[in-house]
Coordinates of C-alpha atoms in Angstrom, one line a residue:
X1 CA -2.9 -27.1 14.5
X2 CA -5.8 -27.1 17.0
X3 CA -7.5 -24.4 18.9
X4 CA -10.2 -24.2 21.6
X5 CA -13.7 -23.4 20.5
X6 CA -14.5 -19.7 20.5
X7 CA -17.6 -17.7 20.9
X8 CA -19.7 -17.5 17.7
X9 CA -22.4 -15.2 18.9
X10 CA -22.2 -11.5 19.7
X11 CA -21.0 -10.9 23.3
X12 CA -23.6 -10.2 25.9
X13 CA -24.4 -6.5 26.1
X14 CA -22.7 -5.8 22.7
X15 CA -24.7 -4.7 19.8
X16 CA -21.9 -4.9 17.3
X17 CA -18.8 -7.0 16.8
X18 CA -15.4 -5.4 17.1
X19 CA -12.6 -6.3 14.8
X20 CA -10.8 -8.1 17.6
X21 CA -13.8 -10.2 18.6
X22 CA -14.5 -11.1 15.0
X23 CA -10.9 -12.2 14.4
X24 CA -11.2 -14.4 17.5
X25 CA -14.6 -15.8 16.5
X26 CA -13.5 -16.6 13.0
X27 CA -10.2 -18.3 13.9
X28 CA -11.8 -21.8 13.7
X29 CA -13.0 -21.0 10.2
X30 CA -9.6 -19.7 9.3
X31 CA -8.0 -23.0 10.6
X32 CA -10.5 -25.1 8.6
X33 CA -10.0 -23.1 5.4
X34 CA -6.2 -23.1 5.9
X35 CA -6.1 -26.9 6.2
X36 CA -8.4 -27.3 3.2
X37 CA -6.2 -24.9 1.2
X38 CA -3.0 -26.8 2.1
X39 CA -4.5 -30.1 1.0
X40 CA -5.6 -28.8 -2.4
X41 CA -2.9 -26.3 -3.3
X42 CA -0.2 -27.8 -5.5
X43 CA 3.3 -26.4 -5.6
X44 CA 4.7 -25.4 -8.9
X45 CA 8.1 -24.1 -10.0
X46 CA 8.1 -20.6 -11.6
X47 CA 11.4 -21.3 -13.4
X48 CA 9.8 -24.2 -15.4
X49 CA 7.6 -21.7 -17.3
X50 CA 10.4 -19.3 -18.3
X51 CA 12.1 -20.0 -21.7
X52 CA 15.6 -19.3 -20.5
X53 CA 17.1 -20.4 -23.8
X54 CA 15.5 -17.3 -25.4
X55 CA 17.3 -15.0 -23.0
X56 CA 20.4 -13.0 -23.8
X57 CA 22.4 -10.1 -22.4
X58 CA 20.9 -6.6 -22.6
X59 CA 22.9 -3.5 -23.4
X60 CA 24.5 -1.8 -20.4
X61 CA 27.1 -3.3 -18.2
X62 CA 27.3 -6.5 -20.1
X63 CA 27.3 -4.8 -23.5
X64 CA 24.5 -7.0 -24.9
X65 CA 21.8 -6.4 -27.4
X66 CA 19.5 -3.4 -26.8
X67 CA 15.8 -4.1 -26.4
X68 CA 13.5 -3.4 -29.3
X69 CA 9.8 -4.0 -29.8
X70 CA 10.0 -6.6 -32.6
X71 CA 12.0 -9.0 -30.4
X72 CA 9.0 -10.5 -28.8
X73 CA 5.9 -12.4 -30.1
X74 CA 3.7 -11.2 -27.2
X75 CA 0.8 -9.2 -28.5
X76 CA 0.5 -5.4 -27.8
X77 CA -2.6 -6.1 -25.6
X78 CA -0.8 -8.9 -23.8
X79 CA 2.2 -6.7 -23.2
X80 CA 0.1 -4.0 -21.6
X81 CA -1.9 -6.4 -19.4
X82 CA 1.3 -8.3 -18.3
X83 CA 2.9 -5.1 -17.2
X84 CA -0.1 -4.0 -15.2
X85 CA -0.4 -7.5 -13.6
X86 CA 3.2 -7.5 -12.7
X87 CA 3.4 -4.0 -11.2
X88 CA 0.3 -4.9 -9.2
X89 CA 2.1 -8.1 -7.9
X90 CA 5.2 -6.0 -7.1
X91 CA 3.5 -4.2 -4.2
X92 CA 3.4 -7.5 -2.2
X93 CA 5.4 -6.0 0.7
X94 CA 2.7 -3.4 1.2
X95 CA -0.1 -6.0 0.9
X96 CA 1.6 -8.2 3.4
X97 CA 2.0 -5.3 5.8
X98 CA -1.7 -4.5 5.4
X99 CA -3.1 -8.0 6.1
X100 CA -0.5 -8.9 8.8
X101 CA -1.4 -5.7 10.6
X102 CA -5.1 -6.4 10.3
X103 CA -5.2 -10.2 10.9
X104 CA -2.1 -10.7 13.1
X105 CA 0.9 -13.0 12.8
X106 CA -0.2 -15.6 15.3
X107 CA -2.3 -18.8 15.2
X108 CA -4.2 -19.8 12.1
X109 CA -4.5 -16.2 10.9
X110 CA -0.8 -15.7 11.0
X111 CA -0.1 -19.0 9.3
X112 CA -2.4 -18.0 6.5
X113 CA -1.0 -14.6 6.1
X114 CA 2.5 -16.0 5.6
X115 CA 1.4 -18.8 3.3
X116 CA -0.6 -16.4 1.2
X117 CA 2.4 -14.1 0.9
X118 CA 4.7 -16.9 -0.1
X119 CA 2.3 -18.1 -2.8
X120 CA 1.8 -14.5 -4.1
X121 CA 5.6 -13.9 -4.2
X122 CA 6.2 -16.5 -6.9
X123 CA 3.7 -14.7 -9.2
X124 CA 5.8 -11.6 -9.6
X125 CA 9.0 -13.6 -9.9
X126 CA 7.6 -15.8 -12.7
X127 CA 6.1 -12.9 -14.7
X128 CA 9.2 -10.7 -14.5
X129 CA 11.5 -13.6 -15.5
X130 CA 9.2 -14.4 -18.4
X131 CA 9.1 -10.8 -19.6
X132 CA 12.8 -10.4 -19.5
X133 CA 13.8 -13.7 -21.0
X134 CA 11.4 -13.2 -23.9
X135 CA 12.2 -9.5 -24.2
X136 CA 8.5 -8.8 -24.2
X137 CA 9.0 -5.3 -22.6
X138 CA 11.6 -2.6 -22.4
X139 CA 13.5 -3.6 -19.2
X140 CA 14.4 0.0 -18.4
X141 CA 10.9 1.3 -18.6
X142 CA 9.7 -1.7 -16.6
X143 CA 12.2 -1.0 -13.8
X144 CA 11.3 2.7 -13.8
X145 CA 7.6 1.9 -13.5
X146 CA 8.3 -0.6 -10.7
X147 CA 10.3 2.0 -8.7
X148 CA 7.7 4.6 -9.2
X149 CA 4.8 2.4 -8.2
X150 CA 6.4 0.8 -5.2
X151 CA 7.8 4.1 -4.0
X152 CA 4.2 5.3 -3.6
X153 CA 3.4 2.3 -1.4
X154 CA -0.1 1.0 -1.0
X155 CA -2.8 1.7 1.5
X156 CA -6.0 -0.3 1.4
X157 CA -9.3 1.5 1.0
X158 CA -10.6 -1.0 3.6
X159 CA -8.0 -0.9 6.4
X160 CA -10.5 0.7 8.7
X161 CA -12.5 -2.6 9.1
X162 CA -11.7 -6.2 9.3
X163 CA -15.0 -7.2 7.6
X164 CA -14.4 -4.7 4.8
X165 CA -11.0 -6.1 4.3
X166 CA -12.2 -9.7 4.0
X167 CA -15.1 -8.7 1.7
X168 CA -12.6 -6.8 -0.6
X169 CA -10.2 -9.6 -1.0
X170 CA -13.0 -12.1 -1.7
X171 CA -13.8 -10.1 -4.8
X172 CA -10.3 -8.9 -5.6
X173 CA -8.7 -12.3 -5.7
X174 CA -11.3 -13.5 -8.2
X175 CA -10.8 -10.3 -10.2
X176 CA -7.1 -11.0 -10.3
X177 CA -7.7 -14.6 -11.3
X178 CA -9.8 -13.4 -14.3
X179 CA -7.3 -10.7 -15.3
X180 CA -4.4 -13.2 -15.3
X181 CA -6.3 -15.8 -17.2
X182 CA -7.6 -13.5 -19.9
X183 CA -4.1 -11.9 -20.2
X184 CA -2.7 -15.4 -20.9
X185 CA -5.4 -16.0 -23.6
X186 CA -4.6 -12.7 -25.3
X187 CA -0.8 -12.8 -25.1
X188 CA -0.2 -14.8 -28.3
X189 CA 2.2 -17.2 -26.6
X190 CA 1.1 -20.7 -25.4
X191 CA 3.8 -20.8 -22.7
X192 CA 2.7 -17.4 -21.3
X193 CA -0.9 -18.8 -21.3
X194 CA 0.3 -21.8 -19.3
X195 CA 2.2 -19.7 -16.8
X196 CA -0.7 -17.4 -16.2
X197 CA -3.0 -20.4 -15.8
X198 CA -0.9 -21.5 -12.9
X199 CA -1.0 -18.1 -11.4
X200 CA -4.7 -17.8 -11.9
X201 CA -5.2 -21.1 -10.1
X202 CA -3.4 -19.8 -7.1
X203 CA -5.6 -16.7 -7.1
X204 CA -8.7 -18.8 -7.4
X205 CA -7.8 -20.8 -4.3
X206 CA -7.1 -17.6 -2.4
X207 CA -10.6 -16.3 -3.5
X208 CA -12.2 -19.5 -2.1
X209 CA -10.5 -19.0 1.2
X210 CA -11.7 -15.5 1.6
X211 CA -15.2 -16.2 0.1
X212 CA -15.7 -19.0 2.7
X213 CA -14.5 -16.7 5.5
X214 CA -16.9 -14.0 4.4
X215 CA -19.7 -16.6 4.3
X216 CA -19.0 -17.4 8.0
X217 CA -18.9 -13.7 8.8
X218 CA -22.4 -13.3 7.3
X219 CA -23.7 -16.0 9.7
X220 CA -22.3 -14.5 12.9
X221 CA -22.5 -10.8 12.1
X222 CA -25.0 -10.5 9.2
X223 CA -25.7 -6.8 9.5
X224 CA -22.0 -5.7 9.6
X225 CA -21.0 -8.2 7.0
X226 CA -23.8 -7.1 4.6
X227 CA -22.7 -3.5 5.1
X228 CA -19.1 -4.4 4.3
X229 CA -20.1 -6.2 1.2
X230 CA -22.3 -3.4 -0.1
X231 CA -19.6 -0.8 0.6
X232 CA -16.9 -2.8 -1.1
X233 CA -18.9 -3.7 -4.2
X234 CA -20.2 -0.2 -4.7
X235 CA -16.7 1.4 -4.4
X236 CA -14.5 -1.4 -5.7
X237 CA -11.2 -0.6 -7.4
X238 CA -8.2 -2.8 -8.2
X239 CA -5.1 -2.6 -6.1
X240 CA -3.0 -1.5 -9.1
X241 CA -4.9 1.8 -9.6
X242 CA -1.8 3.7 -8.6
X243 CA 0.3 2.3 -11.4
X244 CA 1.8 5.1 -13.6
X245 CA -0.5 5.4 -16.7
X246 CA -3.0 3.0 -15.1
X247 CA -6.1 4.7 -16.6
X248 CA -4.8 4.5 -20.2
X249 CA -3.7 0.9 -19.7
X250 CA -7.1 0.0 -18.1
X251 CA -8.9 1.4 -21.1
X252 CA -6.8 -0.8 -23.5
X253 CA -7.4 -3.8 -21.3
X254 CA -11.1 -3.1 -21.2
X255 CA -11.5 -2.7 -24.9
X256 CA -9.3 -5.8 -25.5
X257 CA -11.6 -7.9 -23.3
X258 CA -9.1 -8.7 -20.6
X259 CA -11.0 -7.0 -17.9
X260 CA -14.0 -4.6 -18.2
X261 CA -17.3 -3.7 -16.7
X262 CA -19.1 -6.7 -18.2
X263 CA -16.5 -9.1 -16.9
X264 CA -16.5 -7.4 -13.5
X265 CA -20.2 -7.7 -13.2
X266 CA -20.7 -11.2 -14.7
X267 CA -17.5 -13.0 -13.8
X268 CA -16.4 -11.4 -10.5
X269 CA -19.3 -9.8 -8.5
X270 CA -22.1 -12.2 -9.5
X271 CA -20.4 -15.5 -8.8
X272 CA -19.3 -14.5 -5.3
X273 CA -22.7 -12.9 -4.5
X274 CA -24.6 -15.9 -5.7
X275 CA -22.5 -18.3 -3.7
X276 CA -23.0 -16.2 -0.6
X277 CA -26.8 -15.9 -1.4
X278 CA -26.4 -12.3 -0.4
X279 CA -29.8 -11.2 -1.6
X280 CA -31.5 -14.0 0.2
X281 CA -30.0 -13.4 3.6
X282 CA -32.7 -13.0 6.2
X283 CA -32.9 -11.8 9.8
X284 CA -31.2 -8.5 9.0
X285 CA -31.6 -5.4 11.1
X286 CA -32.0 -1.9 9.6
X287 CA -28.4 -1.6 8.8
X288 CA -28.2 -4.9 7.0
X289 CA -31.5 -4.3 5.1
X290 CA -30.4 -0.9 3.9
X291 CA -27.1 -2.4 2.7
X292 CA -28.9 -5.2 0.9
X293 CA -31.2 -2.7 -0.8
X294 CA -28.3 -0.5 -1.9
X295 CA -26.5 -3.5 -3.3
X296 CA -29.4 -4.6 -5.4
X297 CA -29.9 -1.1 -6.8
X298 CA -26.2 -0.8 -7.6
X299 CA -26.0 -4.1 -9.3
X300 CA -28.9 -3.1 -11.6
X301 CA -27.2 0.1 -12.5
X302 CA -23.8 -1.6 -13.1
X303 CA -25.4 -4.1 -15.4
X304 CA -26.9 -1.2 -17.4
X305 CA -23.5 0.5 -17.6
X306 CA -21.9 -2.8 -18.7
X307 CA -24.4 -3.1 -21.5
X308 CA -23.6 0.4 -22.7
X309 CA -19.9 -0.5 -22.6
X310 CA -20.6 -3.6 -24.6
X311 CA -22.2 -1.6 -27.3
X312 CA -19.3 1.0 -27.4
X313 CA -16.8 -1.8 -27.4
X314 CA -18.5 -3.6 -30.3
X315 CA -18.7 -0.4 -32.4
X316 CA -15.0 0.4 -31.8
X317 CA -13.8 -3.0 -32.7
X318 CA -16.0 -3.0 -35.8
X319 CA -14.4 0.3 -36.9
X320 CA -10.9 -1.1 -36.3
X321 CA -11.7 -4.2 -38.3
X322 CA -13.1 -2.1 -41.1
X323 CA -10.0 0.1 -41.2
X324 CA -7.7 -2.9 -41.2
X325 CA -9.7 -4.5 -44.1
X326 CA -9.4 -1.3 -46.1
X327 CA -5.6 -1.2 -45.9

């Protein structure tokens, strides 16, 4: 796919980039990143990571064996995190609608939107098949949660702005990668760990695409891009925040070390910001400079909050270990 060169500087007489102009200006970057992604991405088959031989009929129409908790070797923490990860993936139709509406369905942008959706689609397929074949979760409760969550739909916090949308997914894809990877480590099943490693690798490649796109945006519209980064970082929340019982599950996931403030600060925000050299960007106007200052202040405060969380987490885990030893 080839396209004609497009304007990479703000149009004459325009003090700010519109979404439409930014999408046009970044199309060459999207094409380059799409071609790079297609070269490095490796297809994998979800069914190869599902232990089908462990599967058997459930009760109901087929009159199989009812589900019970002891039927699976997945750890309690792994079970909670897997369900949150899966329910998050389940809202893919809404995510596709959001990005297709924002970025369009034509040219390099459209090709990326559909490719991303196809790759993300296999994540939910693989996790659900694994959970049901291994009887890791109550299938009835899982289906009720899926229906409840998807029935609410999803509306991005950043649908008002193309740059905010790009900035958000640059961080969110890495956050999802970390969540999947740590879930695999904590699940207590080597096969689950392998499956989530595959999913995490997809998410990492998606992060690289959006991160590089955000870097290009910083070059052509630095003030707007810096404002978008600061807004997204200071008000970030995961797309699964609407899942029934999300707050309770998020607390368990945080204490268990799958995803928490320290991980968010050290392993998600900082790597992306360092790569973009956000705090070193020069030539900013008043809007960009204010956003840059806000970002620095926020990161300092978040680090302090993460340190307090670390202390509380260590104390809680120590109390749990002491109670277990006393039994």
